[in-house]
Amino acid sequence: MKEKKIIDTATFDWTIIVIYAIMVLFGWFNIYSASWNESAGSIFDLSKNYGKQFLFICISAFIAIFWMFLDYKLFNIFSYTVYFLLIALVISVFVIGKEVAGNKNWIAIGSFNLQPAEFAKYGVSLALAKFLGTPDARLSDKFTFRISVLIFLLPMILILLQKDTGSALVFLSFFLVLYREGLSGVWFIIALCSVIIFVLTLYFGNIWVSGVFAAIALLFYIFSSRKKYLTIPVLLITLAVTGFSSSINLIMDHVLKEHQKKRILVTFGLLEDLKKEGYNVHQSKIAIGSGGLLGKGYLQGTQTKLRYVPEQHTDFIFCTIGEEWGWVGSMTIIILFVVLISRVYYLAERQKNRFNRIFAYCVASILFFHFTINIGMAIGLVPVIGIPLPFFSYGGSSLIGFTILLFTLIRLDSTRSTEMSTLKDMY
Amino acid sequence: MSKGGNRNLSLIIAVIAIGLIYSIRLFYLQVIDTSYVEFANANSKKILTIHPNRGLIYDRHNKLIAFNDNFYDLSISYPFSLKNFDTIGFCNILNISKENFIERLKKAEKTVYKGSATFYKNLEYYKYAALQERMYEFGKFYIEIKTDRMYKTNSGAHVLGYIGEISKKQLEKQNEDGYYSKGDFIGLAGLEKYYEKDLRGIKGEEVILVDSRGRQQGSYLKGKFDKTPVSGKKVTTTLDLMLQEYASKLMQNKAGSVVAIEPSTGEILTLVSSPAYKPEALTIRNKKLNYGKLLNDPTLPLYNRAVTAAYPPGSVFKLLNGLIGLEEEVIYPETTFPCYRGYSIANLHVNCHPHPQNLDLRGAVANSCNAYFCNTFKEIIENPKYKNTRDAYIHWRNFMLQFGLDNKLGSDINFESEGNIPTPEFYDKMHNNRWGFTRIISLSIGQGEILITPLQMANVISAIANRGYYYTPHCIKKIDDKNAIPVKFKTKHKINIKKEHFEVVVEGMKQTLINGTAARTGIEGIEICGKTGTVQNPHGKNHAVFMCFAPKDNPKIAIACIVENAGYGATWAAPIATLMIEKYLKRDTVSSKPEMEERILKAYLLKTPKSKDSVEKKNELEREEINNQKTDTSKRKTTKTNFKNVALITEKLALNKNERKKNN
Ligand SMILES: [Zn+2]
């Protein structure tokens, strides 16, 4: 037993740790740059964003080290406990939450604001890993599927109620985990088709989309040799597409809020609104686009420094990178993320323990979602959804949340050689 | 597991795919599409214009005439978002009420140009100083330093002109080089206008960064792209400030002009039009206050009589007829003509004043004998050398044109009139193609349809002083210490009359001041040659005219002086000219004729209308006259010389002339 307690640092995945360290430090420098002006003092100035970020980095580093030496069994054992505690924390926002810009999703602790939504993802990951990690759990079983979905839908709805749409949408990334665990790919194809129909309808109007689709379906049916079997499916699909397409205007007008609708229209170039809903993205594109191949140089960015891009140190931190480090810098970030996420997916697959594997999938999927949405919105490919860029954006909750996620994974991964024996202990 | 493995691979592929899409998108945004760089520049960089110092203006002895004086305009950059703005503190400094503040803001909003608008014009210095200290608090506001003109003299406004804000029309039409933008100052009149391109300098630029709220955030790249302004060139005029001021003093309370030229160069030493105004009356800051007043002043101080008003020259014209007579060999220096208290032909009689008999040309000039010059002109017009009177007239007229008459001289003073030497076609029309000497007899003594501006008169006397040539009169001596003045001012205009003929006339002019018409106005020790003129004027007293130059040999100064409605040329115009000659040649000494000087200084010869009624009456009269001319030009007897419609008449004559030219 004594031998097991000694932790072999060689078992940690150093690739991830190094990428993490690079990202956090580079992020910190960029936050400094984003808030910098001629009179800016030391990067450690605690009264400023960058000083606070330094503090968060120290806390994160401490947590990271602490987590690496934590008994890995604890994650499994306390997964539901952590999940429910964090759900309770999310709920507490309704009671003791602090309203910031109309959204009630912060809890003030001293001079710091805690954002429970950033931690809820961790709870969900643990709970989902635990629930689906039991040897006999099968997603094909309706009950199992429903509970799994409920696990991440519960916090998602709670956060939606707190009007934090961005953080809530992140929970959709758990569908990727379900996909890996057996959820039919058809759903993703349907989702993808819905998006395509949605976009086409926005561009051409529901009459054209329905008409053209119906015509194609008819042609397909006429030239098909097995009409008998196809009659009903083709009819149903055509009906579904026509119905969905026709309902888009209703959804746009009545379900979505005005600003959400506008953001979508702006993203697809159907609305020019450079002053309000389109302002952020337009300015963001200007900042990034003016960076050129090699960038304007560290602390030399004008657009970010002169505050043309709102929230440049949080959700739009990528602008600073794009402007000051150019395409080369942006590419470095993209590559780091691609390597990191792929690496986590790769690690996930080499886990022999289902709990570990599912947890790893959760981590990768959350990172994937954040990466896609955050950078996508900064470069105008995705509608503006306010979520941070992991490890880069300013904010203690987000940084610490991601650190815990990542280092739990590193800790779990480091045990894969000894997991068989531990499994016996567990069950 | 293999299914899970496939799905794992598809997720990794999805991650890489997103990474790839984003890389391409970023490559497009950052490397291919350069429009974002321009967007960024438009966003954050503001180019502040630094106005150069306008070139200084000096007199011929390097005495400063016009210089620059800063004043401060408070401007605001658009959009006017004034959140957390200390309105009360701001209003206190400016000493304005909050209502006034809002009013000014509204007004500024309507006049936004290139992202900013003037909020408070011509800030008092103490307010400027107080504001400057707290400017960082009032981010949206900034102080624009502007430069106005100031003058070291109260004289010469008509020559110097003035600057002012560029008009919309000028911005559209006078901006080929794109130098000007709205709110800029530009020379609007006088030398300020003529030498605008030399005086204005080159604008500088300061590239500064502006944040999303329009606040200035320091210079861009430590001023790497800044441009220092280049001051305007120093313009040295040919004016002699001392003489100019003295002439102004002599001309005070009189209507008329004095123009003094250095004959050997054509340099204008002095140009006075009276009544005048002080140059400082039309500076940027004072213009609003004074311009309307000056415009409505019945004595027309804005009107530059020296170049715009044209008068029949009177007796001084006899000099030219005498010269032409000699050159055409119809008279000789010794030729005499009898004077029977005048000259009679057919039923016409031209009066003459008492004077010694048997005068030769010299004596006739000195005594200004009308009979002598009627005879001379008759000889010229009826010269058998030419096939008819009309042909002779054309030749006579060509001599006049050589003296620079009937045309703008092309000096650097604006609003020059052409004057008028009637064309033969004019008389053809007037007299139904049947005209001869008797019809134009008044031309012999400088009356009739001829019109000459004081500047042209000065040029004529300058040409006589030079014995047969002149340089286009001009006010520019040096630009930026280089003698690079326009070539046209260095081109010699020769008159085809022999030098010896000039000597005869000059001798007569010398006698004018010894024992002739201006015998009492001579100055001891200076050989002045002059000719008096008294121009008949149907509107009141005669105009007094005098032109002269000195010294006789190697002349240094030539002067033409006209005093409206004053009386005899010898009484009013000659003393002014000779006093100026004394001042110029002896410099700074007290006049040797203090009584004469005092008489001139004290004289009040302005025909100012006493009441509004009389002004209206006068205007009515003028209107009537103009109408008469319109209906029947042939009825015109004497050309109207009242200063206000002189310009109108000249203009009209010019028009007729152009028409005629077209018809021919
Ligand atoms: Zn006589």
mmCIF file of N, CA, C and O in Angstrom, chain A residues 176 179-180 182-183 185 283 285-286 288-290 292-293 302-303 306-308 318 322 326-327 330-331 334 338 341-342 345 349 357 361 368 371-372 375-376 379 381-382, chain B residues 1 3-5 7-8 10-12 14-16 18-19 21-23 25-27 29-31 33 36-37 39-41 43-45 209-213 217 220-221:
data_model
loop_
_atom_site.group_PDB
_atom_site.id
_atom_site.type_symbol
_atom_site.label_atom_id
_atom_site.label_comp_id
_atom_site.label_asym_id
_atom_site.label_seq_id
_atom_site.Cartn_x
_atom_site.Cartn_y
_atom_site.Cartn_z
ATOM 1 N N LEU A 176 -21.904 15.550 -27.071
ATOM 2 C CA LEU A 176 -20.756 14.907 -27.719
ATOM 3 C C LEU A 176 -20.307 13.689 -26.904
ATOM 4 O O LEU A 176 -19.875 12.681 -27.461
ATOM 5 N N TYR A 179 -22.678 10.982 -27.505
ATOM 6 C CA TYR A 179 -22.419 10.446 -28.841
ATOM 7 C C TYR A 179 -21.346 9.375 -28.766
ATOM 8 O O TYR A 179 -21.486 8.280 -29.301
ATOM 9 N N ARG A 180 -20.286 9.693 -28.053
ATOM 10 C CA ARG A 180 -19.206 8.725 -27.904
ATOM 11 C C ARG A 180 -19.699 7.464 -27.180
ATOM 12 O O ARG A 180 -19.300 6.355 -27.506
ATOM 13 N N GLY A 182 -22.556 6.089 -27.334
ATOM 14 C CA GLY A 182 -23.535 5.276 -28.042
ATOM 15 C C GLY A 182 -24.754 5.994 -28.581
ATOM 16 O O GLY A 182 -25.577 5.396 -29.270
ATOM 17 N N LEU A 183 -24.871 7.246 -28.311
ATOM 18 C CA LEU A 183 -26.013 7.988 -28.851
ATOM 19 C C LEU A 183 -25.935 7.977 -30.381
ATOM 20 O O LEU A 183 -24.880 8.184 -30.955
ATOM 21 N N GLY A 185 -25.791 8.696 -34.126
ATOM 22 C CA GLY A 185 -25.266 9.839 -34.893
ATOM 23 C C GLY A 185 -26.341 10.537 -35.691
ATOM 24 O O GLY A 185 -26.175 11.675 -36.125
ATOM 25 N N GLN A 283 -16.016 45.442 -34.668
ATOM 26 C CA GLN A 283 -14.793 45.956 -34.051
ATOM 27 C C GLN A 283 -13.792 44.836 -33.814
ATOM 28 O O GLN A 283 -12.581 45.028 -33.952
ATOM 29 N N LYS A 285 -13.486 42.130 -35.595
ATOM 30 C CA LYS A 285 -12.887 41.797 -36.891
ATOM 31 C C LYS A 285 -11.859 42.841 -37.305
ATOM 32 O O LYS A 285 -10.820 42.516 -37.877
ATOM 33 N N ILE A 286 -12.168 44.123 -36.996
ATOM 34 C CA ILE A 286 -11.210 45.184 -37.330
ATOM 35 C C ILE A 286 -9.906 44.971 -36.562
ATOM 36 O O ILE A 286 -8.819 45.016 -37.122
ATOM 37 N N ILE A 288 -8.692 42.207 -35.152
ATOM 38 C CA ILE A 288 -7.968 41.024 -35.608
ATOM 39 C C ILE A 288 -7.428 41.251 -37.019
ATOM 40 O O ILE A 288 -6.252 41.009 -37.302
ATOM 41 N N GLY A 289 -8.310 41.761 -37.890
ATOM 42 C CA GLY A 289 -7.933 41.952 -39.291
ATOM 43 C C GLY A 289 -6.787 42.926 -39.472
ATOM 44 O O GLY A 289 -5.953 42.768 -40.358
ATOM 45 N N SER A 290 -6.716 43.926 -38.581
ATOM 46 C CA SER A 290 -5.649 44.918 -38.746
ATOM 47 C C SER A 290 -4.313 44.396 -38.212
ATOM 48 O O SER A 290 -3.293 45.060 -38.339
ATOM 49 N N GLY A 292 -2.677 41.840 -39.332
ATOM 50 C CA GLY A 292 -1.807 41.419 -40.425
ATOM 51 C C GLY A 292 -1.148 40.083 -40.156
ATOM 52 O O GLY A 292 -1.593 39.311 -39.297
ATOM 53 N N LEU A 293 -0.074 39.833 -40.864
ATOM 54 C CA LEU A 293 0.591 38.530 -40.765
ATOM 55 C C LEU A 293 1.324 38.378 -39.435
ATOM 56 O O LEU A 293 1.217 37.361 -38.766
ATOM 57 N N THR A 302 -3.744 49.068 -31.314
ATOM 58 C CA THR A 302 -4.464 50.325 -31.091
ATOM 59 C C THR A 302 -5.938 50.068 -30.813
ATOM 60 O O THR A 302 -6.528 50.708 -29.959
ATOM 61 N N GLN A 303 -6.521 49.147 -31.540
ATOM 62 C CA GLN A 303 -7.969 48.948 -31.443
ATOM 63 C C GLN A 303 -8.367 48.455 -30.050
ATOM 64 O O GLN A 303 -9.317 48.928 -29.457
ATOM 65 N N LEU A 306 -7.447 51.117 -27.251
ATOM 66 C CA LEU A 306 -8.310 52.298 -27.216
ATOM 67 C C LEU A 306 -9.757 51.906 -26.962
ATOM 68 O O LEU A 306 -10.664 52.695 -27.168
ATOM 69 N N ARG A 307 -9.940 50.683 -26.561
ATOM 70 C CA ARG A 307 -11.253 50.201 -26.122
ATOM 71 C C ARG A 307 -12.327 50.242 -27.193
ATOM 72 O O ARG A 307 -13.459 50.561 -26.936
ATOM 73 N N TYR A 308 -11.923 49.945 -28.428
ATOM 74 C CA TYR A 308 -12.929 49.860 -29.468
ATOM 75 C C TYR A 308 -13.673 48.536 -29.359
ATOM 76 O O TYR A 308 -14.819 48.433 -29.739
ATOM 77 N N PHE A 318 -9.365 37.231 -27.608
ATOM 78 C CA PHE A 318 -8.708 36.774 -28.834
ATOM 79 C C PHE A 318 -8.355 37.956 -29.761
ATOM 80 O O PHE A 318 -7.423 37.870 -30.553
ATOM 81 N N GLY A 322 -5.013 38.553 -31.786
ATOM 82 C CA GLY A 322 -5.040 38.723 -33.236
ATOM 83 C C GLY A 322 -4.403 40.024 -33.680
ATOM 84 O O GLY A 322 -3.690 40.073 -34.679
ATOM 85 N N GLY A 326 -0.822 38.991 -34.717
ATOM 86 C CA GLY A 326 -1.086 38.719 -36.121
ATOM 87 C C GLY A 326 -1.553 37.292 -36.391
ATOM 88 O O GLY A 326 -1.975 36.570 -35.488
ATOM 89 N N TRP A 327 -1.461 36.930 -37.662
ATOM 90 C CA TRP A 327 -1.935 35.605 -38.057
ATOM 91 C C TRP A 327 -1.079 34.528 -37.416
ATOM 92 O O TRP A 327 -1.561 33.494 -36.986
ATOM 93 N N SER A 330 -2.271 34.138 -33.861
ATOM 94 C CA SER A 330 -3.592 33.511 -33.840
ATOM 95 C C SER A 330 -3.469 32.022 -34.143
ATOM 96 O O SER A 330 -4.099 31.188 -33.501
ATOM 97 N N MET A 331 -2.648 31.716 -35.132
ATOM 98 C CA MET A 331 -2.458 30.315 -35.519
ATOM 99 C C MET A 331 -1.860 29.517 -34.371
ATOM 100 O O MET A 331 -2.215 28.362 -34.155
ATOM 101 N N ILE A 334 -4.642 28.691 -32.093
ATOM 102 C CA ILE A 334 -5.511 27.666 -32.695
ATOM 103 C C ILE A 334 -4.841 26.290 -32.587
ATOM 104 O O ILE A 334 -5.452 25.310 -32.166
ATOM 105 N N VAL A 338 -6.143 23.028 -30.679
ATOM 106 C CA VAL A 338 -6.401 21.792 -31.432
ATOM 107 C C VAL A 338 -5.589 20.637 -30.827
ATOM 108 O O VAL A 338 -6.112 19.550 -30.602
ATOM 109 N N ILE A 341 -7.081 19.770 -27.228
ATOM 110 C CA ILE A 341 -8.370 19.065 -27.253
ATOM 111 C C ILE A 341 -8.198 17.664 -27.841
ATOM 112 O O ILE A 341 -8.700 16.670 -27.296
ATOM 113 N N SER A 342 -7.451 17.583 -28.943
ATOM 114 C CA SER A 342 -7.215 16.270 -29.555
ATOM 115 C C SER A 342 -6.501 15.356 -28.570
ATOM 116 O O SER A 342 -6.800 14.169 -28.451
ATOM 117 N N TYR A 345 -8.956 14.095 -26.104
ATOM 118 C CA TYR A 345 -9.762 13.028 -26.727
ATOM 119 C C TYR A 345 -8.942 11.732 -26.851
ATOM 120 O O TYR A 345 -9.425 10.633 -26.633
ATOM 121 N N GLU A 349 -9.549 7.969 -24.870
ATOM 122 C CA GLU A 349 -9.711 6.651 -25.486
ATOM 123 C C GLU A 349 -8.755 5.623 -24.894
ATOM 124 O O GLU A 349 -9.011 4.425 -24.971
ATOM 125 N N ARG A 357 -12.707 7.615 -18.677
ATOM 126 C CA ARG A 357 -12.895 7.907 -20.095
ATOM 127 C C ARG A 357 -14.005 8.946 -20.293
ATOM 128 O O ARG A 357 -13.848 9.931 -20.998
ATOM 129 N N TYR A 361 -13.843 12.701 -21.814
ATOM 130 C CA TYR A 361 -14.679 13.181 -22.916
ATOM 131 C C TYR A 361 -15.394 14.488 -22.554
ATOM 132 O O TYR A 361 -15.528 15.386 -23.373
ATOM 133 N N PHE A 368 -13.773 22.006 -26.365
ATOM 134 C CA PHE A 368 -14.075 22.090 -27.792
ATOM 135 C C PHE A 368 -15.175 23.134 -28.030
ATOM 136 O O PHE A 368 -15.068 23.989 -28.910
ATOM 137 N N PHE A 371 -13.903 26.709 -27.262
ATOM 138 C CA PHE A 371 -12.948 27.104 -28.308
ATOM 139 C C PHE A 371 -13.695 27.490 -29.591
ATOM 140 O O PHE A 371 -13.477 28.556 -30.163
ATOM 141 N N THR A 372 -14.615 26.609 -30.003
ATOM 142 C CA THR A 372 -15.330 26.851 -31.262
ATOM 143 C C THR A 372 -16.169 28.127 -31.186
ATOM 144 O O THR A 372 -16.120 28.973 -32.086
ATOM 145 N N ILE A 375 -13.790 31.691 -30.328
ATOM 146 C CA ILE A 375 -12.996 32.208 -31.445
ATOM 147 C C ILE A 375 -13.897 32.432 -32.658
ATOM 148 O O ILE A 375 -13.763 33.424 -33.381
ATOM 149 N N GLY A 376 -14.865 31.523 -32.841
ATOM 150 C CA GLY A 376 -15.803 31.679 -33.957
ATOM 151 C C GLY A 376 -16.526 33.003 -33.893
ATOM 152 O O GLY A 376 -16.706 33.679 -34.906
ATOM 153 N N ILE A 379 -14.218 36.017 -34.796
ATOM 154 C CA ILE A 379 -13.911 36.206 -36.215
ATOM 155 C C ILE A 379 -15.182 36.237 -37.052
ATOM 156 O O ILE A 379 -15.143 36.183 -38.280
ATOM 157 N N LEU A 381 -17.833 34.177 -37.313
ATOM 158 C CA LEU A 381 -18.423 32.990 -37.947
ATOM 159 C C LEU A 381 -19.580 32.423 -37.137
ATOM 160 O O LEU A 381 -20.353 31.614 -37.635
ATOM 161 N N VAL A 382 -19.661 32.825 -35.892
ATOM 162 C CA VAL A 382 -20.671 32.288 -34.982
ATOM 163 C C VAL A 382 -21.343 33.498 -34.321
ATOM 164 O O VAL A 382 -20.662 34.489 -34.032
ATOM 165 N N MET B 1 -15.814 -1.566 -28.787
ATOM 166 C CA MET B 1 -14.777 -0.539 -28.678
ATOM 167 C C MET B 1 -14.440 0.074 -30.024
ATOM 168 O O MET B 1 -14.118 1.248 -30.113
ATOM 169 N N LYS B 3 -16.339 0.808 -32.414
ATOM 170 C CA LYS B 3 -17.301 1.870 -32.717
ATOM 171 C C LYS B 3 -16.908 3.148 -31.963
ATOM 172 O O LYS B 3 -16.850 4.239 -32.536
ATOM 173 N N GLY B 4 -16.569 2.932 -30.637
ATOM 174 C CA GLY B 4 -16.137 4.084 -29.834
ATOM 175 C C GLY B 4 -14.893 4.701 -30.421
ATOM 176 O O GLY B 4 -14.759 5.921 -30.477
ATOM 177 N N GLY B 5 -13.975 3.858 -30.889
ATOM 178 C CA GLY B 5 -12.724 4.352 -31.484
ATOM 179 C C GLY B 5 -12.991 5.201 -32.703
ATOM 180 O O GLY B 5 -12.407 6.271 -32.875
ATOM 181 N N ARG B 7 -15.711 6.829 -33.371
ATOM 182 C CA ARG B 7 -16.349 8.075 -32.953
ATOM 183 C C ARG B 7 -15.318 9.016 -32.352
ATOM 184 O O ARG B 7 -15.395 10.230 -32.537
ATOM 185 N N ASN B 8 -14.352 8.400 -31.626
ATOM 186 C CA ASN B 8 -13.275 9.213 -31.068
ATOM 187 C C ASN B 8 -12.522 9.903 -32.198
ATOM 188 O O ASN B 8 -12.275 11.105 -32.161
ATOM 189 N N SER B 10 -13.614 10.569 -35.194
ATOM 190 C CA SER B 10 -14.425 11.600 -35.862
ATOM 191 C C SER B 10 -14.455 12.881 -35.035
ATOM 192 O O SER B 10 -14.482 13.982 -35.576
ATOM 193 N N LEU B 11 -14.416 12.756 -33.697
ATOM 194 C CA LEU B 11 -14.372 13.969 -32.864
ATOM 195 C C LEU B 11 -13.049 14.702 -33.058
ATOM 196 O O LEU B 11 -13.012 15.925 -33.174
ATOM 197 N N ILE B 12 -11.951 13.928 -33.076
ATOM 198 C CA ILE B 12 -10.634 14.563 -33.288
ATOM 199 C C ILE B 12 -10.606 15.248 -34.653
ATOM 200 O O ILE B 12 -10.124 16.380 -34.792
ATOM 201 N N ALA B 14 -13.156 16.425 -36.192
ATOM 202 C CA ALA B 14 -13.997 17.629 -36.079
ATOM 203 C C ALA B 14 -13.191 18.780 -35.480
ATOM 204 O O ALA B 14 -13.264 19.914 -35.962
ATOM 205 N N VAL B 15 -12.388 18.471 -34.427
ATOM 206 C CA VAL B 15 -11.560 19.512 -33.797
ATOM 207 C C VAL B 15 -10.583 20.088 -34.818
ATOM 208 O O VAL B 15 -10.453 21.310 -34.974
ATOM 209 N N ILE B 16 -9.918 19.197 -35.542
ATOM 210 C CA ILE B 16 -8.937 19.650 -36.537
ATOM 211 C C ILE B 16 -9.641 20.450 -37.637
ATOM 212 O O ILE B 16 -9.133 21.481 -38.089
ATOM 213 N N ILE B 18 -12.405 22.239 -37.410
ATOM 214 C CA ILE B 18 -12.713 23.593 -36.918
ATOM 215 C C ILE B 18 -11.442 24.448 -36.918
ATOM 216 O O ILE B 18 -11.444 25.594 -37.361
ATOM 217 N N GLY B 19 -10.348 23.847 -36.423
ATOM 218 C CA GLY B 19 -9.068 24.562 -36.396
ATOM 219 C C GLY B 19 -8.685 25.040 -37.783
ATOM 220 O O GLY B 19 -8.239 26.176 -37.978
ATOM 221 N N ILE B 21 -10.714 25.502 -40.461
ATOM 222 C CA ILE B 21 -11.638 26.552 -40.936
ATOM 223 C C ILE B 21 -11.253 27.905 -40.342
ATOM 224 O O ILE B 21 -11.161 28.906 -41.035
ATOM 225 N N TYR B 22 -10.967 27.879 -39.035
ATOM 226 C CA TYR B 22 -10.624 29.139 -38.372
ATOM 227 C C TYR B 22 -9.296 29.697 -38.899
ATOM 228 O O TYR B 22 -9.139 30.912 -39.040
ATOM 229 N N SER B 23 -8.358 28.811 -39.188
ATOM 230 C CA SER B 23 -7.076 29.295 -39.720
ATOM 231 C C SER B 23 -7.276 29.994 -41.044
ATOM 232 O O SER B 23 -6.700 31.056 -41.302
ATOM 233 N N ARG B 25 -10.058 31.298 -42.190
ATOM 234 C CA ARG B 25 -10.800 32.539 -41.950
ATOM 235 C C ARG B 25 -9.861 33.645 -41.432
ATOM 236 O O ARG B 25 -9.916 34.780 -41.891
ATOM 237 N N LEU B 26 -9.000 33.265 -40.503
ATOM 238 C CA LEU B 26 -8.059 34.244 -39.956
ATOM 239 C C LEU B 26 -7.089 34.723 -41.026
ATOM 240 O O LEU B 26 -6.751 35.907 -41.092
ATOM 241 N N PHE B 27 -6.667 33.797 -41.887
ATOM 242 C CA PHE B 27 -5.739 34.171 -42.946
ATOM 243 C C PHE B 27 -6.404 35.187 -43.865
ATOM 244 O O PHE B 27 -5.807 36.167 -44.287
ATOM 245 N N LEU B 29 -8.972 37.241 -43.010
ATOM 246 C CA LEU B 29 -9.153 38.514 -42.285
ATOM 247 C C LEU B 29 -7.853 39.284 -42.145
ATOM 248 O O LEU B 29 -7.801 40.492 -42.343
ATOM 249 N N GLN B 30 -6.797 38.561 -41.796
ATOM 250 C CA GLN B 30 -5.578 39.262 -41.394
ATOM 251 C C GLN B 30 -4.600 39.512 -42.531
ATOM 252 O O GLN B 30 -3.895 40.513 -42.527
ATOM 253 N N VAL B 31 -4.549 38.579 -43.480
ATOM 254 C CA VAL B 31 -3.522 38.723 -44.508
ATOM 255 C C VAL B 31 -4.105 39.160 -45.846
ATOM 256 O O VAL B 31 -3.585 40.069 -46.485
ATOM 257 N N ASP B 33 -7.512 40.260 -46.745
ATOM 258 C CA ASP B 33 -8.380 41.438 -46.765
ATOM 259 C C ASP B 33 -7.731 42.595 -46.010
ATOM 260 O O ASP B 33 -7.626 42.579 -44.791
ATOM 261 N N TYR B 36 -9.468 45.928 -43.298
ATOM 262 C CA TYR B 36 -9.563 46.087 -41.840
ATOM 263 C C TYR B 36 -8.497 47.026 -41.299
ATOM 264 O O TYR B 36 -8.687 47.693 -40.298
ATOM 265 N N VAL B 37 -7.365 47.053 -41.982
ATOM 266 C CA VAL B 37 -6.309 47.972 -41.563
ATOM 267 C C VAL B 37 -6.816 49.407 -41.710
ATOM 268 O O VAL B 37 -6.627 50.251 -40.842
ATOM 269 N N PHE B 39 -9.955 50.320 -41.778
ATOM 270 C CA PHE B 39 -10.989 50.508 -40.760
ATOM 271 C C PHE B 39 -10.346 50.913 -39.436
ATOM 272 O O PHE B 39 -10.785 51.839 -38.771
ATOM 273 N N ALA B 40 -9.282 50.189 -39.106
ATOM 274 C CA ALA B 40 -8.617 50.434 -37.825
ATOM 275 C C ALA B 40 -8.056 51.848 -37.783
ATOM 276 O O ALA B 40 -8.167 52.546 -36.785
ATOM 277 N N ASN B 41 -7.465 52.263 -38.906
ATOM 278 C CA ASN B 41 -6.913 53.620 -38.953
ATOM 279 C C ASN B 41 -8.004 54.664 -38.796
ATOM 280 O O ASN B 41 -7.860 55.628 -38.060
ATOM 281 N N ASN B 43 -10.752 54.301 -37.418
ATOM 282 C CA ASN B 43 -11.243 54.159 -36.061
ATOM 283 C C ASN B 43 -10.463 54.983 -35.068
ATOM 284 O O ASN B 43 -10.985 55.795 -34.345
ATOM 285 N N SER B 44 -9.179 54.754 -35.077
ATOM 286 C CA SER B 44 -8.413 55.126 -33.902
ATOM 287 C C SER B 44 -7.428 56.251 -34.129
ATOM 288 O O SER B 44 -6.937 56.827 -33.195
ATOM 289 N N LYS B 45 -7.147 56.550 -35.392
ATOM 290 C CA LYS B 45 -6.150 57.595 -35.606
ATOM 291 C C LYS B 45 -6.842 58.851 -36.067
ATOM 292 O O LYS B 45 -7.680 58.831 -36.943
ATOM 293 N N LEU B 209 -3.858 59.218 -31.267
ATOM 294 C CA LEU B 209 -4.778 58.102 -31.094
ATOM 295 C C LEU B 209 -6.010 58.595 -30.356
ATOM 296 O O LEU B 209 -5.921 59.412 -29.454
ATOM 297 N N VAL B 210 -7.133 58.077 -30.786
ATOM 298 C CA VAL B 210 -8.385 58.474 -30.175
ATOM 299 C C VAL B 210 -9.081 57.203 -29.723
ATOM 300 O O VAL B 210 -9.148 56.242 -30.477
ATOM 301 N N ASP B 211 -9.557 57.185 -28.489
ATOM 302 C CA ASP B 211 -10.190 55.959 -28.031
ATOM 303 C C ASP B 211 -11.654 55.916 -28.472
ATOM 304 O O ASP B 211 -12.141 56.825 -29.136
ATOM 305 N N SER B 212 -12.327 54.822 -28.106
ATOM 306 C CA SER B 212 -13.677 54.610 -28.627
ATOM 307 C C SER B 212 -14.640 55.699 -28.176
ATOM 308 O O SER B 212 -15.695 55.863 -28.737
ATOM 309 N N ARG B 213 -14.257 56.454 -27.167
ATOM 310 C CA ARG B 213 -15.133 57.540 -26.729
ATOM 311 C C ARG B 213 -14.685 58.887 -27.259
ATOM 312 O O ARG B 213 -15.142 59.927 -26.837
ATOM 313 N N GLN B 217 -5.568 60.163 -26.898
ATOM 314 C CA GLN B 217 -4.742 59.280 -26.076
ATOM 315 C C GLN B 217 -3.268 59.380 -26.433
ATOM 316 O O GLN B 217 -2.561 58.387 -26.455
ATOM 317 N N TYR B 220 0.716 59.034 -31.928
ATOM 318 C CA TYR B 220 0.823 57.704 -32.502
ATOM 319 C C TYR B 220 2.286 57.403 -32.793
ATOM 320 O O TYR B 220 2.961 58.196 -33.463
ATOM 321 N N LEU B 221 2.763 56.294 -32.295
ATOM 322 C CA LEU B 221 4.158 55.858 -32.478
ATOM 323 C C LEU B 221 5.156 56.992 -32.210
ATOM 324 O O LEU B 221 6.068 57.248 -32.971
#
